[in-house]
mmCIF file of C-alpha atoms in Angstrom:
data_model
loop_
_atom_site.group_PDB
_atom_site.id
_atom_site.type_symbol
_atom_site.label_atom_id
_atom_site.label_comp_id
_atom_site.label_asym_id
_atom_site.label_seq_id
_atom_site.Cartn_x
_atom_site.Cartn_y
_atom_site.Cartn_z
ATOM 1 C CA UNK A 548 0.085 -0.121 -0.016
ATOM 2 C CA UNK A 549 1.318 3.563 -0.727
ATOM 3 C CA UNK A 550 0.847 6.127 2.011
ATOM 4 C CA UNK A 551 1.967 9.821 1.753
ATOM 5 C CA UNK A 552 3.894 10.949 4.794
ATOM 6 C CA UNK A 553 4.870 14.650 5.206
ATOM 7 C CA UNK A 554 8.141 14.234 7.037
ATOM 8 C CA UNK A 555 10.109 17.639 7.987
ATOM 9 C CA UNK A 556 7.945 19.690 5.494
ATOM 10 C CA UNK A 557 8.309 17.201 2.361
ATOM 11 C CA UNK A 558 5.821 14.732 0.939
ATOM 12 C CA UNK A 559 7.136 11.210 0.772
ATOM 13 C CA UNK A 560 5.164 8.395 -1.107
ATOM 14 C CA UNK A 561 5.935 5.192 1.058
ATOM 15 C CA UNK A 562 5.105 1.674 -0.051
ATOM 16 C CA UNK A 563 4.571 -0.275 2.988
ATOM 17 C CA UNK A 564 2.261 -2.244 5.149
ATOM 18 C CA UNK A 565 -0.288 0.270 6.977
ATOM 19 C CA UNK A 566 0.845 -1.209 10.393
ATOM 20 C CA UNK A 567 4.282 -0.418 9.749
ATOM 21 C CA UNK A 568 5.824 1.484 12.741
ATOM 22 C CA UNK A 569 6.823 4.854 11.637
ATOM 23 C CA UNK A 570 10.288 4.527 13.083
ATOM 24 C CA UNK A 571 10.977 1.707 10.369
ATOM 25 C CA UNK A 572 9.981 4.016 7.551
ATOM 26 C CA UNK A 573 11.939 6.989 8.961
ATOM 27 C CA UNK A 574 15.150 4.712 9.250
ATOM 28 C CA UNK A 575 14.848 2.432 6.522
ATOM 29 C CA UNK A 576 12.976 4.231 3.619
ATOM 30 C CA UNK A 577 13.645 7.717 4.280
ATOM 31 C CA UNK A 578 17.306 7.596 5.461
ATOM 32 C CA UNK A 579 16.462 9.558 8.664
ATOM 33 C CA UNK A 580 18.398 7.887 11.426
ATOM 34 C CA UNK A 581 18.077 10.521 14.193
ATOM 35 C CA UNK A 582 15.148 8.589 15.858
ATOM 36 C CA UNK A 583 16.623 5.460 17.488
ATOM 37 C CA UNK A 584 15.257 2.012 18.045
ATOM 38 C CA UNK A 585 15.706 1.474 21.757
ATOM 39 C CA UNK A 586 13.136 -0.789 23.171
ATOM 40 C CA UNK A 587 10.411 -1.192 20.318
ATOM 41 C CA UNK A 588 7.908 -1.054 23.058
ATOM 42 C CA UNK A 589 7.385 2.843 23.478
ATOM 43 C CA UNK A 590 9.023 2.736 27.030
ATOM 44 C CA UNK A 591 12.206 4.533 26.492
ATOM 45 C CA UNK A 592 11.716 7.438 24.181
ATOM 46 C CA UNK A 593 14.750 7.012 21.981
ATOM 47 C CA UNK A 594 12.538 6.994 19.032
ATOM 48 C CA UNK A 595 10.335 10.106 19.836
ATOM 49 C CA UNK A 596 9.333 12.375 16.856
ATOM 50 C CA UNK A 597 6.729 15.038 16.598
ATOM 51 C CA UNK A 598 3.574 14.451 14.972
ATOM 52 C CA UNK A 599 1.371 17.951 14.684
ATOM 53 C CA UNK A 600 3.861 19.268 17.197
ATOM 54 C CA UNK A 601 2.998 16.551 19.807
ATOM 55 C CA UNK A 602 5.765 14.266 20.999
ATOM 56 C CA UNK A 603 4.957 10.540 19.712
ATOM 57 C CA UNK A 604 6.769 7.389 20.227
ATOM 58 C CA UNK A 605 7.384 6.248 16.636
ATOM 59 C CA UNK A 606 8.371 2.586 17.245
ATOM 60 C CA UNK A 607 4.730 2.104 18.152
ATOM 61 C CA UNK A 608 2.942 4.462 15.797
ATOM 62 C CA UNK A 609 1.673 2.635 12.842
ATOM 63 C CA UNK A 610 2.039 4.909 9.430
ATOM 64 C CA UNK A 611 -1.688 4.333 8.701
ATOM 65 C CA UNK A 612 -2.534 7.017 11.446
ATOM 66 C CA UNK A 613 0.103 9.702 10.041
ATOM 67 C CA UNK A 614 -1.301 10.583 6.465
ATOM 68 C CA UNK A 615 -2.204 14.130 6.234
ATOM 69 C CA UNK A 616 -0.246 14.954 9.634
ATOM 70 C CA UNK A 617 2.918 16.957 9.881
ATOM 71 C CA UNK A 618 6.006 14.565 11.162
ATOM 72 C CA UNK A 619 9.025 16.300 12.281
ATOM 73 C CA UNK A 620 12.180 14.567 13.197
ATOM 74 C CA UNK A 621 15.533 15.957 14.963
ATOM 75 C CA UNK A 622 16.747 16.250 11.181
ATOM 76 C CA UNK A 623 13.772 18.803 10.657
ATOM 77 C CA UNK A 624 15.097 21.026 13.381
ATOM 78 C CA UNK A 625 18.118 22.144 11.887
ATOM 79 C CA UNK A 626 21.650 20.939 10.326
ATOM 80 C CA UNK A 627 25.037 20.324 11.279
ATOM 81 C CA UNK A 628 26.231 23.717 9.693
ATOM 82 C CA UNK A 629 23.040 25.656 10.842
ATOM 83 C CA UNK A 630 21.474 23.728 14.176
ATOM 84 C CA UNK A 631 18.131 24.881 15.411
ATOM 85 C CA UNK A 632 17.679 26.466 18.951
ATOM 86 C CA UNK A 633 17.091 23.312 20.405
ATOM 87 C CA UNK A 634 20.104 21.500 18.656
ATOM 88 C CA UNK A 635 22.409 24.498 19.432
ATOM 89 C CA UNK A 636 21.395 24.628 23.320
ATOM 90 C CA UNK A 637 22.344 20.963 23.572
ATOM 91 C CA UNK A 638 25.462 21.529 21.815
ATOM 92 C CA UNK A 639 26.279 24.621 24.055
ATOM 93 C CA UNK A 640 25.389 22.855 27.448
ATOM 94 C CA UNK A 641 27.357 19.612 26.130
ATOM 95 C CA UNK A 642 24.268 17.483 26.962
ATOM 96 C CA UNK A 643 25.197 14.559 25.088
ATOM 97 C CA UNK A 644 27.210 11.805 26.360
ATOM 98 C CA UNK A 645 26.825 8.614 24.262
ATOM 99 C CA UNK A 646 24.114 10.409 22.204
ATOM 100 C CA UNK A 647 21.708 7.589 21.706
ATOM 101 C CA UNK A 648 18.782 9.217 23.626
ATOM 102 C CA UNK A 649 19.582 12.831 22.717
ATOM 103 C CA UNK A 650 17.243 12.988 19.626
ATOM 104 C CA UNK A 651 14.332 11.744 21.600
ATOM 105 C CA UNK A 652 14.998 14.052 24.276
ATOM 106 C CA UNK A 653 15.273 17.041 21.861
ATOM 107 C CA UNK A 654 12.165 16.068 20.223
ATOM 108 C CA UNK A 655 10.065 15.702 23.495
ATOM 109 C CA UNK A 656 11.422 19.035 24.618
ATOM 110 C CA UNK A 657 10.614 20.780 21.352
ATOM 111 C CA UNK A 658 7.022 19.484 21.694
ATOM 112 C CA UNK A 659 6.971 20.703 25.031
ATOM 113 C CA UNK A 660 8.321 24.315 24.000
ATOM 114 C CA UNK A 661 5.689 24.604 21.447
ATOM 115 C CA UNK A 662 2.769 24.220 23.982
ATOM 116 C CA UNK A 663 4.606 25.881 26.869
ATOM 117 C CA UNK A 664 7.351 28.489 25.776
ATOM 118 C CA UNK A 665 8.561 29.199 29.513
ATOM 119 C CA UNK A 666 8.277 25.538 31.053
ATOM 120 C CA UNK A 667 9.289 25.186 34.741
ATOM 121 C CA UNK A 668 11.627 22.438 35.964
ATOM 122 C CA UNK A 669 8.773 20.202 36.811
ATOM 123 C CA UNK A 670 7.132 20.956 33.422
ATOM 124 C CA UNK A 671 10.500 19.800 31.533
ATOM 125 C CA UNK A 672 10.651 16.751 33.938
ATOM 126 C CA UNK A 673 7.279 15.555 33.140
ATOM 127 C CA UNK A 674 7.612 16.171 29.334
ATOM 128 C CA UNK A 675 10.664 13.850 29.532
ATOM 129 C CA UNK A 676 9.126 11.149 31.682
ATOM 130 C CA UNK A 677 9.195 8.740 28.785
ATOM 131 C CA UNK A 678 12.641 9.513 27.694
ATOM 132 C CA UNK A 679 15.403 7.376 29.352
ATOM 133 C CA UNK A 680 19.097 8.266 29.565
ATOM 134 C CA UNK A 681 21.781 6.012 31.269
ATOM 135 C CA UNK A 682 24.499 8.216 30.843
ATOM 136 C CA UNK A 683 23.740 10.668 33.482
ATOM 137 C CA UNK A 684 23.657 13.898 31.702
ATOM 138 C CA UNK A 685 20.126 14.839 33.291
ATOM 139 C CA UNK A 686 21.431 18.116 34.787
ATOM 140 C CA UNK A 687 22.849 19.212 31.290
ATOM 141 C CA UNK A 688 19.619 18.353 29.514
ATOM 142 C CA UNK A 689 17.737 20.302 31.938
ATOM 143 C CA UNK A 690 19.991 23.303 31.196
ATOM 144 C CA UNK A 691 19.936 22.697 27.400
ATOM 145 C CA UNK A 692 16.025 22.795 27.470
ATOM 146 C CA UNK A 693 15.982 25.954 29.624
ATOM 147 C CA UNK A 694 18.381 27.583 27.282
ATOM 148 C CA UNK A 695 16.258 26.829 24.237
ATOM 149 C CA UNK A 696 13.305 28.266 26.014
ATOM 150 C CA UNK A 697 14.725 31.562 26.901
ATOM 151 C CA UNK A 698 14.801 34.308 24.200
ATOM 152 C CA UNK A 699 18.293 35.127 23.005
ATOM 153 C CA UNK A 700 18.378 38.456 24.579
ATOM 154 C CA UNK A 701 17.890 37.303 27.931
ATOM 155 C CA UNK A 702 20.975 35.816 30.101
ATOM 156 C CA UNK A 703 21.018 32.290 31.117
ATOM 157 C CA UNK A 704 19.933 31.563 34.681
ATOM 158 C CA UNK A 705 21.290 28.478 36.195
ATOM 159 C CA UNK A 706 18.916 26.719 38.778
ATOM 160 C CA UNK A 707 20.780 23.684 40.365
#
């Protein structure tokens, strides 16, 4: 079956079973490898993308539900040469250690900032509750999200 998916602002006709998880289409058909396969059960968040500006676990979301919706992956936030604000904040705060979870963290945080541009630390923690990291950079991840949330003209305020 052919399904048209809009990923990072571009339409892609995908030939796949309608029950195919979005993660497999992103990685195998569209060569968008930012979203990672972690658990395959929607429990780790490594595969998080945005669908219509909401965080979605792509490993458990069938493509049949996504036609006509705007899908954004970490690749859609910016490029290596021109990172988006969230990506730049993660770089500036050195928030990645192994990096496996970071794309999912960024996408969950980006979805949070779309609905709440000035989140509290509790809001950030709640938004990241489905995203697991074993490396221990949680404080830098929090700082990166706070950095991405603040207007560029305001100085960074550290909390913690």
